[in-house]
Tab-separated table of C-alpha atoms in Angstrom:
chain	number	residue	atom	x	y	z
A	54	UNK	CA	-5.223	45.551	17.326
A	55	UNK	CA	-2.069	45.515	19.506
A	56	UNK	CA	1.040	43.858	18.190
A	57	UNK	CA	1.107	41.328	21.109
A	58	UNK	CA	-2.460	40.248	20.294
A	59	UNK	CA	-1.588	39.866	16.594
A	60	UNK	CA	1.417	37.691	17.546
A	61	UNK	CA	-0.638	35.472	19.903
A	62	UNK	CA	-3.220	35.035	17.141
A	63	UNK	CA	-0.604	34.032	14.614
A	64	UNK	CA	1.109	31.688	17.114
A	65	UNK	CA	-2.297	30.119	17.929
A	66	UNK	CA	-3.074	29.564	14.324
A	67	UNK	CA	0.353	27.955	13.791
A	68	UNK	CA	-0.138	25.659	16.750
A	69	UNK	CA	-3.631	24.705	15.435
A	70	UNK	CA	-2.180	23.913	11.989
A	71	UNK	CA	0.636	21.860	13.503
A	72	UNK	CA	-1.742	19.870	15.664
A	73	UNK	CA	-3.975	19.208	12.647
A	74	UNK	CA	-0.944	17.937	10.702
A	75	UNK	CA	0.100	15.675	13.639
A	76	UNK	CA	-3.429	14.384	13.876
A	77	UNK	CA	-3.472	13.484	10.175
A	78	UNK	CA	-0.136	11.767	10.539
A	79	UNK	CA	-1.433	9.795	13.522
A	80	UNK	CA	-4.362	8.585	11.528
A	81	UNK	CA	-2.056	7.173	8.800
A	82	UNK	CA	-1.325	3.507	9.384
A	83	UNK	CA	1.435	1.699	7.717
A	84	UNK	CA	2.112	-1.772	6.348
A	85	UNK	CA	3.905	-2.698	9.515
A	86	UNK	CA	0.626	-2.300	11.514
A	87	UNK	CA	-0.943	-5.460	10.010
A	88	UNK	CA	-2.705	-4.223	6.893
A	89	UNK	CA	-4.092	-7.520	5.664
A	90	UNK	CA	-5.155	-10.923	7.111
A	91	UNK	CA	-3.492	-14.296	6.720
A	92	UNK	CA	-6.623	-15.687	5.105
A	93	UNK	CA	-6.470	-12.837	2.580
A	94	UNK	CA	-2.852	-13.586	1.789
A	95	UNK	CA	-3.711	-17.294	1.239
A	96	UNK	CA	-6.393	-16.349	-1.299
A	97	UNK	CA	-3.956	-13.892	-2.815
A	98	UNK	CA	-1.319	-16.577	-3.321
A	99	UNK	CA	-3.783	-18.615	-5.321
A	100	UNK	CA	-4.772	-15.583	-7.414
A	101	UNK	CA	-1.171	-14.467	-7.847
A	102	UNK	CA	-0.296	-17.862	-9.313
A	103	UNK	CA	-3.258	-17.683	-11.648
A	104	UNK	CA	-2.927	-14.007	-12.795
A	105	UNK	CA	0.666	-12.858	-12.096
A	106	UNK	CA	3.194	-15.738	-12.023
A	107	UNK	CA	3.458	-16.122	-15.750
A	108	UNK	CA	5.291	-12.760	-15.967
A	109	UNK	CA	6.592	-12.219	-12.413
A	110	UNK	CA	7.522	-15.821	-11.699
A	111	UNK	CA	6.087	-18.300	-9.258
A	112	UNK	CA	8.316	-17.011	-6.470
A	113	UNK	CA	7.997	-13.322	-7.435
A	114	UNK	CA	11.535	-13.414	-8.743
A	115	UNK	CA	10.672	-11.535	-11.970
A	116	UNK	CA	11.169	-12.549	-15.573
A	117	UNK	CA	12.440	-10.598	-18.564
A	118	UNK	CA	10.531	-7.301	-18.584
A	119	UNK	CA	8.506	-7.987	-15.431
A	120	UNK	CA	10.225	-6.923	-12.183
A	121	UNK	CA	10.666	-8.960	-9.017
A	122	UNK	CA	8.015	-8.283	-6.481
A	123	UNK	CA	9.974	-9.247	-3.366
A	124	UNK	CA	12.493	-7.204	-1.356
A	125	UNK	CA	15.296	-5.235	-3.002
A	126	UNK	CA	14.265	-2.517	-5.474
A	127	UNK	CA	10.604	-3.469	-5.349
A	128	UNK	CA	10.147	-2.819	-1.638
A	129	UNK	CA	12.057	0.511	-1.769
A	130	UNK	CA	10.308	1.687	-4.944
A	131	UNK	CA	7.092	2.261	-2.991
A	132	UNK	CA	8.734	3.494	0.207
A	133	UNK	CA	6.798	6.400	1.879
A	134	UNK	CA	3.897	6.231	-0.550
A	135	UNK	CA	0.293	5.383	0.213
A	136	UNK	CA	-0.568	1.725	-0.597
A	137	UNK	CA	-3.239	3.182	-2.896
A	138	UNK	CA	-0.510	4.168	-5.397
A	139	UNK	CA	0.709	0.549	-5.745
A	140	UNK	CA	-2.894	-0.797	-5.785
A	141	UNK	CA	-3.755	1.630	-8.577
A	142	UNK	CA	-0.789	0.442	-10.526
A	143	UNK	CA	-1.964	-3.185	-10.100
A	144	UNK	CA	-5.534	-2.284	-10.934
A	145	UNK	CA	-4.815	-0.279	-14.051
A	146	UNK	CA	-1.934	-2.193	-15.653
A	147	UNK	CA	-1.866	-5.861	-14.400
A	148	UNK	CA	-2.120	-8.376	-15.999
A	149	UNK	CA	-1.024	-6.821	-19.157
A	150	UNK	CA	-3.407	-8.803	-21.294
A	151	UNK	CA	-6.499	-7.789	-19.329
A	152	UNK	CA	-6.055	-5.315	-16.502
A	153	UNK	CA	-9.681	-4.718	-15.822
A	154	UNK	CA	-10.574	-8.356	-16.059
A	155	UNK	CA	-9.528	-9.149	-12.469
A	156	UNK	CA	-11.828	-7.698	-9.808
A	157	UNK	CA	-10.584	-5.162	-7.183
A	158	UNK	CA	-11.149	-7.574	-4.276
A	159	UNK	CA	-8.949	-10.210	-5.971
A	160	UNK	CA	-6.268	-7.561	-6.590
A	161	UNK	CA	-6.375	-6.558	-2.922
A	162	UNK	CA	-5.848	-10.325	-2.074
A	163	UNK	CA	-2.911	-10.433	-4.439
A	164	UNK	CA	-1.502	-7.302	-2.813
A	165	UNK	CA	-1.946	-8.896	0.583
A	166	UNK	CA	0.091	-11.871	-0.654
A	167	UNK	CA	2.776	-9.503	-1.988
A	168	UNK	CA	2.905	-7.784	1.445
A	169	UNK	CA	3.249	-11.174	3.228
A	170	UNK	CA	6.102	-12.175	0.892
A	171	UNK	CA	7.837	-8.902	1.733
A	172	UNK	CA	7.709	-9.623	5.406
A	173	UNK	CA	4.973	-7.268	6.387
A	174	UNK	CA	2.905	-8.708	9.310
A	175	UNK	CA	-0.729	-9.804	9.074
A	176	UNK	CA	-3.410	-8.141	11.142
A	177	UNK	CA	-7.007	-8.631	12.032
A	178	UNK	CA	-8.713	-6.787	9.209
A	179	UNK	CA	-8.352	-7.438	5.544
A	180	UNK	CA	-6.662	-5.090	3.151
A	181	UNK	CA	-9.364	-2.826	1.708
A	182	UNK	CA	-9.866	-2.648	-2.030
A	183	UNK	CA	-11.127	1.069	-2.004
A	184	UNK	CA	-8.497	3.640	-2.841
A	185	UNK	CA	-9.969	6.078	-0.304
A	186	UNK	CA	-9.137	3.571	2.445
A	187	UNK	CA	-5.757	2.455	0.897
A	188	UNK	CA	-4.649	6.083	0.915
A	189	UNK	CA	-4.610	5.835	4.704
A	190	UNK	CA	-1.961	3.084	4.744
A	191	UNK	CA	1.697	4.019	4.070
A	192	UNK	CA	4.189	1.677	2.500
A	193	UNK	CA	7.382	1.725	4.648
A	194	UNK	CA	10.214	-0.413	3.456
A	195	UNK	CA	11.655	-0.401	6.901
A	196	UNK	CA	9.724	-0.793	10.140
A	197	UNK	CA	9.200	2.555	11.777
A	198	UNK	CA	10.828	2.983	15.222
């Protein structure tokens, strides 16, 4: 095989890999795209008050060992991660007294309320409760340009 043919094959493979990466990135939504609905956030507020406010405060301000869930360190703590990482943390560890006692759909509603309280816009589709779908939504602390 001639050297020029090998170079063009390598260049073609590199371009293909780059286009696949760009395609995957293009399919990744983020929290600024409207990842939940207003109705879901309303349900989430009720569930938050019932399941989370005792530790995190009625205004998400945090208490003692439980961190605040609004702005500041919280919003940047998850920056650049798929929403599935935060959802998995909620699912496996919250509330402390019975993490598996709250259904996944309810936890998705709570996360929608948390997103609303952090200034992320609502959209037309509810936030999913399946990790495979939540992996496709990225948490960005700042709105991408």
